[in-house]
mmCIF file of C-alpha atoms in Angstrom:
data_model
loop_
_atom_site.group_PDB
_atom_site.id
_atom_site.type_symbol
_atom_site.label_atom_id
_atom_site.label_comp_id
_atom_site.label_asym_id
_atom_site.label_seq_id
_atom_site.Cartn_x
_atom_site.Cartn_y
_atom_site.Cartn_z
ATOM 1 C CA ASP A 1 -20.337 5.067 73.067
ATOM 2 C CA VAL A 2 -18.821 8.276 71.827
ATOM 3 C CA LYS A 3 -19.050 8.608 68.091
ATOM 4 C CA VAL A 4 -16.835 10.987 66.158
ATOM 5 C CA THR A 5 -17.438 10.745 62.443
ATOM 6 C CA GLN A 6 -15.172 12.029 59.726
ATOM 7 C CA SER A 7 -17.103 11.965 56.500
ATOM 8 C CA SER A 8 -14.163 11.742 54.115
ATOM 9 C CA ARG A 9 -11.801 8.855 54.767
ATOM 10 C CA TYR A 10 -9.574 9.072 51.691
ATOM 11 C CA LEU A 11 -9.077 12.131 49.528
ATOM 12 C CA VAL A 12 -6.741 13.048 46.676
ATOM 13 C CA LYS A 13 -6.565 16.751 45.865
ATOM 14 C CA ARG A 14 -4.480 18.908 43.574
ATOM 15 C CA THR A 15 -2.077 21.583 44.735
ATOM 16 C CA GLY A 16 -3.923 24.862 45.186
ATOM 17 C CA GLU A 17 -7.341 23.333 45.685
ATOM 18 C CA LYS A 18 -9.503 24.308 48.633
ATOM 19 C CA VAL A 19 -10.167 21.295 50.827
ATOM 20 C CA PHE A 20 -12.870 20.788 53.437
ATOM 21 C CA LEU A 21 -12.660 18.079 56.081
ATOM 22 C CA GLU A 22 -15.845 17.576 58.050
ATOM 23 C CA CYS A 23 -16.253 16.132 61.515
ATOM 24 C CA VAL A 24 -19.379 15.433 63.541
ATOM 25 C CA GLN A 25 -19.671 14.180 67.120
ATOM 26 C CA ASP A 26 -22.823 12.886 68.751
ATOM 27 C CA MET A 27 -21.985 13.207 72.458
ATOM 28 C CA ASP A 28 -22.687 16.902 73.036
ATOM 29 C CA HIS A 29 -19.000 17.557 73.719
ATOM 30 C CA GLU A 30 -17.964 21.181 74.093
ATOM 31 C CA ASN A 31 -14.388 20.717 72.873
ATOM 32 C CA MET A 32 -13.387 19.645 69.400
ATOM 33 C CA PHE A 33 -9.930 19.295 67.909
ATOM 34 C CA TRP A 34 -8.114 18.765 64.650
ATOM 35 C CA TYR A 35 -4.777 16.957 64.709
ATOM 36 C CA ARG A 36 -2.524 15.762 61.948
ATOM 37 C CA GLN A 37 -0.318 12.726 62.289
ATOM 38 C CA ASP A 38 2.892 12.170 60.386
ATOM 39 C CA PRO A 39 5.504 9.424 60.751
ATOM 40 C CA GLY A 40 8.156 10.391 63.287
ATOM 41 C CA LEU A 41 6.338 13.584 64.259
ATOM 42 C CA GLY A 42 3.437 12.108 66.151
ATOM 43 C CA LEU A 43 0.144 13.894 66.654
ATOM 44 C CA ARG A 44 0.252 17.647 66.262
ATOM 45 C CA LEU A 45 -2.608 19.966 67.143
ATOM 46 C CA ILE A 46 -3.776 22.243 64.340
ATOM 47 C CA TYR A 47 -6.787 23.988 65.894
ATOM 48 C CA PHE A 48 -9.247 23.412 68.647
ATOM 49 C CA SER A 49 -12.609 24.834 69.592
ATOM 50 C CA TYR A 50 -14.095 24.999 73.081
ATOM 51 C CA ASP A 51 -17.494 26.337 72.055
ATOM 52 C CA VAL A 52 -19.578 27.233 69.046
ATOM 53 C CA LYS A 53 -17.880 29.930 66.958
ATOM 54 C CA MET A 54 -14.862 29.846 69.290
ATOM 55 C CA LYS A 55 -11.492 28.613 68.116
ATOM 56 C CA GLU A 56 -7.879 28.661 69.181
ATOM 57 C CA LYS A 57 -4.731 27.963 67.245
ATOM 58 C CA GLY A 58 -2.820 24.857 68.081
ATOM 59 C CA ASP A 59 0.821 24.199 67.373
ATOM 60 C CA ILE A 60 0.707 24.184 63.554
ATOM 61 C CA PRO A 61 -2.187 26.392 62.338
ATOM 62 C CA GLU A 62 -0.421 27.818 59.286
ATOM 63 C CA GLY A 63 -2.228 26.982 56.061
ATOM 64 C CA TYR A 64 -5.397 25.891 57.857
ATOM 65 C CA SER A 65 -8.591 27.448 59.102
ATOM 66 C CA VAL A 66 -11.588 26.027 60.943
ATOM 67 C CA SER A 67 -15.290 26.581 61.312
ATOM 68 C CA ARG A 68 -17.624 25.654 64.140
ATOM 69 C CA GLU A 69 -21.125 26.891 63.423
ATOM 70 C CA LYS A 70 -22.852 24.130 65.386
ATOM 71 C CA LYS A 71 -21.779 22.357 68.549
ATOM 72 C CA GLU A 72 -21.606 18.945 66.928
ATOM 73 C CA ARG A 73 -19.709 19.934 63.794
ATOM 74 C CA PHE A 74 -16.112 21.105 63.358
ATOM 75 C CA SER A 75 -14.657 21.652 59.914
ATOM 76 C CA LEU A 76 -11.030 21.941 58.878
ATOM 77 C CA ILE A 77 -10.298 23.992 55.778
ATOM 78 C CA LEU A 78 -7.143 23.975 53.711
ATOM 79 C CA GLU A 79 -7.404 27.255 51.814
ATOM 80 C CA SER A 80 -4.854 26.277 49.167
ATOM 81 C CA ALA A 81 -3.642 22.727 49.526
ATOM 82 C CA SER A 82 0.054 22.052 49.261
ATOM 83 C CA THR A 83 2.000 18.785 49.024
ATOM 84 C CA ASN A 84 3.376 19.221 52.552
ATOM 85 C CA GLN A 85 -0.183 18.952 53.817
ATOM 86 C CA THR A 86 -0.357 15.330 52.724
ATOM 87 C CA SER A 87 -1.097 13.580 56.004
ATOM 88 C CA MET A 88 -3.623 11.775 58.136
ATOM 89 C CA TYR A 89 -6.027 14.196 59.783
ATOM 90 C CA LEU A 90 -7.739 13.247 63.004
ATOM 91 C CA CYS A 91 -10.738 14.952 64.490
ATOM 92 C CA ALA A 92 -11.445 14.532 68.197
ATOM 93 C CA SER A 93 -13.809 15.738 70.871
ATOM 94 C CA SER A 94 -13.991 15.938 74.654
ATOM 95 C CA LEU A 95 -16.112 17.269 77.469
ATOM 96 C CA ARG A 96 -15.129 20.629 78.925
ATOM 97 C CA THR A 97 -15.072 19.269 82.450
ATOM 98 C CA GLY A 98 -13.918 16.075 84.011
ATOM 99 C CA ALA A 99 -11.171 13.932 82.621
ATOM 100 C CA ASN A 100 -10.753 15.871 79.388
ATOM 101 C CA THR A 101 -10.479 12.498 77.731
ATOM 102 C CA ILE A 102 -10.213 12.949 73.987
ATOM 103 C CA TYR A 103 -12.071 10.616 71.630
ATOM 104 C CA PHE A 104 -10.916 10.360 68.055
ATOM 105 C CA GLY A 105 -12.639 9.885 64.744
ATOM 106 C CA GLU A 106 -11.397 7.295 62.273
ATOM 107 C CA GLY A 107 -9.138 9.713 60.434
ATOM 108 C CA SER A 108 -9.005 11.250 56.989
ATOM 109 C CA TRP A 109 -6.119 10.372 54.704
ATOM 110 C CA LEU A 110 -5.350 13.339 52.477
ATOM 111 C CA THR A 111 -2.949 13.188 49.550
ATOM 112 C CA VAL A 112 -2.107 16.432 47.759
ATOM 113 C CA VAL A 113 -0.561 15.954 44.313
ATOM 114 C CA GLN B 1 13.487 18.895 74.491
ATOM 115 C CA LYS B 2 10.128 17.483 73.500
ATOM 116 C CA GLU B 3 7.372 18.045 75.976
ATOM 117 C CA VAL B 4 6.395 14.368 76.013
ATOM 118 C CA GLU B 5 9.027 11.782 75.163
ATOM 119 C CA GLN B 6 8.705 8.116 74.375
ATOM 120 C CA ASN B 7 11.151 5.588 73.017
ATOM 121 C CA SER B 8 10.007 4.828 69.478
ATOM 122 C CA GLY B 9 10.859 1.125 69.763
ATOM 123 C CA PRO B 10 10.010 -1.367 68.553
ATOM 124 C CA LEU B 11 9.742 -3.050 71.912
ATOM 125 C CA SER B 12 9.576 -6.781 71.277
ATOM 126 C CA VAL B 13 8.253 -9.169 73.953
ATOM 127 C CA PRO B 14 7.173 -12.809 73.824
ATOM 128 C CA GLU B 15 3.540 -13.749 74.220
ATOM 129 C CA GLY B 16 2.582 -13.984 77.890
ATOM 130 C CA ALA B 17 5.305 -11.613 79.083
ATOM 131 C CA ILE B 18 4.886 -8.213 80.725
ATOM 132 C CA ALA B 19 5.402 -5.280 78.368
ATOM 133 C CA SER B 20 6.602 -2.067 80.008
ATOM 134 C CA LEU B 21 6.149 1.196 78.138
ATOM 135 C CA ASN B 22 7.597 4.431 79.454
ATOM 136 C CA CYS B 23 6.942 8.104 78.959
ATOM 137 C CA THR B 24 8.570 11.224 80.400
ATOM 138 C CA TYR B 25 7.199 14.755 80.364
ATOM 139 C CA SER B 26 8.822 18.113 80.901
ATOM 140 C CA ASP B 27 6.080 20.339 82.336
ATOM 141 C CA ARG B 28 5.740 19.953 86.106
ATOM 142 C CA GLY B 29 2.298 21.556 85.882
ATOM 143 C CA SER B 30 0.921 18.542 84.038
ATOM 144 C CA GLN B 31 -2.187 17.207 85.691
ATOM 145 C CA SER B 32 -3.604 14.284 83.745
ATOM 146 C CA PHE B 33 -1.932 11.486 81.862
ATOM 147 C CA PHE B 34 -3.382 9.245 79.200
ATOM 148 C CA TRP B 35 -2.413 6.114 77.328
ATOM 149 C CA TYR B 36 -3.808 5.483 73.850
ATOM 150 C CA ARG B 37 -3.338 2.450 71.617
ATOM 151 C CA GLN B 38 -3.139 2.876 67.867
ATOM 152 C CA TYR B 39 -3.213 0.021 65.400
ATOM 153 C CA SER B 40 -1.590 0.593 62.031
ATOM 154 C CA GLY B 41 -3.838 2.673 59.801
ATOM 155 C CA LYS B 42 -6.367 3.265 62.574
ATOM 156 C CA SER B 43 -7.081 6.135 64.929
ATOM 157 C CA PRO B 44 -5.929 6.180 68.578
ATOM 158 C CA GLU B 45 -8.220 4.623 71.160
ATOM 159 C CA LEU B 46 -8.097 5.366 74.852
ATOM 160 C CA ILE B 47 -6.746 2.646 77.139
ATOM 161 C CA MET B 48 -6.727 4.491 80.435
ATOM 162 C CA PHE B 49 -5.892 7.698 82.245
ATOM 163 C CA ILE B 50 -4.309 8.503 85.591
ATOM 164 C CA TYR B 51 -4.183 11.618 87.769
ATOM 165 C CA SER B 52 -2.604 10.606 91.039
ATOM 166 C CA ASN B 53 0.791 9.255 91.938
ATOM 167 C CA GLY B 54 0.887 5.512 92.178
ATOM 168 C CA ASP B 55 -0.683 2.714 90.213
ATOM 169 C CA LYS B 56 -4.016 2.350 88.488
ATOM 170 C CA GLU B 57 -5.108 -1.039 87.236
ATOM 171 C CA ASP B 58 -7.649 -1.928 84.565
ATOM 172 C CA GLY B 59 -7.695 -5.559 83.542
ATOM 173 C CA ARG B 60 -4.310 -6.495 82.087
ATOM 174 C CA PHE B 61 -3.213 -2.854 82.008
ATOM 175 C CA THR B 62 -1.566 -0.903 84.826
ATOM 176 C CA ALA B 63 -0.655 2.758 84.575
ATOM 177 C CA GLN B 64 2.004 4.080 86.938
ATOM 178 C CA LEU B 65 2.594 7.752 87.648
ATOM 179 C CA ASN B 66 5.515 9.381 89.419
ATOM 180 C CA LYS B 67 5.141 13.154 89.339
ATOM 181 C CA ALA B 68 8.362 13.825 91.245
ATOM 182 C CA SER B 69 10.344 12.031 88.551
ATOM 183 C CA GLN B 70 8.005 13.181 85.786
ATOM 184 C CA TYR B 71 7.329 9.835 84.239
ATOM 185 C CA VAL B 72 4.341 7.712 83.529
ATOM 186 C CA SER B 73 4.424 4.094 82.450
ATOM 187 C CA LEU B 74 2.057 1.457 81.135
ATOM 188 C CA LEU B 75 2.427 -2.211 82.003
ATOM 189 C CA ILE B 76 0.650 -4.837 79.940
ATOM 190 C CA ARG B 77 0.472 -8.211 81.664
ATOM 191 C CA ASP B 78 0.093 -11.483 79.771
ATOM 192 C CA SER B 79 0.865 -9.732 76.480
ATOM 193 C CA GLN B 80 -0.967 -11.048 73.440
ATOM 194 C CA PRO B 81 -0.137 -10.719 69.735
ATOM 195 C CA SER B 82 -3.277 -8.566 69.469
ATOM 196 C CA ASP B 83 -1.553 -6.034 71.748
ATOM 197 C CA SER B 84 0.935 -5.313 68.966
ATOM 198 C CA ALA B 85 0.359 -1.644 68.200
ATOM 199 C CA THR B 86 1.785 1.797 68.804
ATOM 200 C CA TYR B 87 1.145 3.168 72.293
ATOM 201 C CA LEU B 88 0.801 6.911 72.662
ATOM 202 C CA CYS B 89 1.345 8.765 75.904
ATOM 203 C CA ALA B 90 -0.524 12.072 76.290
ATOM 204 C CA VAL B 91 -0.360 14.785 78.911
ATOM 205 C CA ASN B 92 -2.882 17.459 79.845
ATOM 206 C CA ARG B 93 -1.485 20.642 81.361
ATOM 207 C CA ASP B 94 -3.240 22.595 84.119
ATOM 208 C CA SER B 95 -6.684 23.655 82.972
ATOM 209 C CA SER B 96 -5.857 23.403 79.296
ATOM 210 C CA TYR B 97 -8.192 21.417 77.085
ATOM 211 C CA LYS B 98 -5.307 20.293 74.964
ATOM 212 C CA LEU B 99 -3.500 17.001 75.127
ATOM 213 C CA ILE B 100 0.165 16.918 74.193
ATOM 214 C CA PHE B 101 1.114 13.594 72.643
ATOM 215 C CA GLY B 102 4.367 11.729 72.533
ATOM 216 C CA SER B 103 5.450 10.151 69.252
ATOM 217 C CA GLY B 104 4.535 6.690 70.478
ATOM 218 C CA THR B 105 6.253 3.384 71.208
ATOM 219 C CA ARG B 106 5.730 0.504 68.833
ATOM 220 C CA LEU B 107 5.097 -2.779 70.649
ATOM 221 C CA LEU B 108 5.529 -6.173 68.999
ATOM 222 C CA VAL B 109 4.292 -9.263 70.822
ATOM 223 C CA ARG B 110 5.842 -12.413 69.372
ATOM 224 C CA PRO B 111 3.660 -15.562 69.342
#
């Protein structure tokens, strides 16, 4: 079974803090993704990475950055957290070839106060 | 126009009935189509995917794809209360790695 692990499930941070969300996958997938999910807006892609040290902006990259130093690990960074970044963050991974089926982690609930 | 559209629901069906969930997409270049189920407070889990026009069956689930009309649907036979969840449709364009998700349809199966 594919395992995508998000280390922080529930976080409360203050406005202006730097926030790190970590994600690890154990299936040697080339592609990794960060989505956020908000009521009524569905899943929106923040960033994705198709290889180590490679990244591409998704639909809503503003206020976020990412790091992929190792194939299995993809980190999302909020440089200066704001209240409008309160959301559920989902990490996902997929193989580069084939079905491109995306497998999700359990999600990280972030509240910025 | 959203790229992937779904009726938000809720769609309410009695236990044992067939639930029909629909999804339309705008990009004719879309190649692969996915259905995910998401329980409240949980992350999405893959139900099935389909590439070719027609039907694809997996247990109680059938995905139907019509590229000419740009819609994909999911049928759930013999619906159970445990099927109550939000169902997300996702579309993969051309050679892109990205999936574009609809906002989801909430399904309620009444005992």
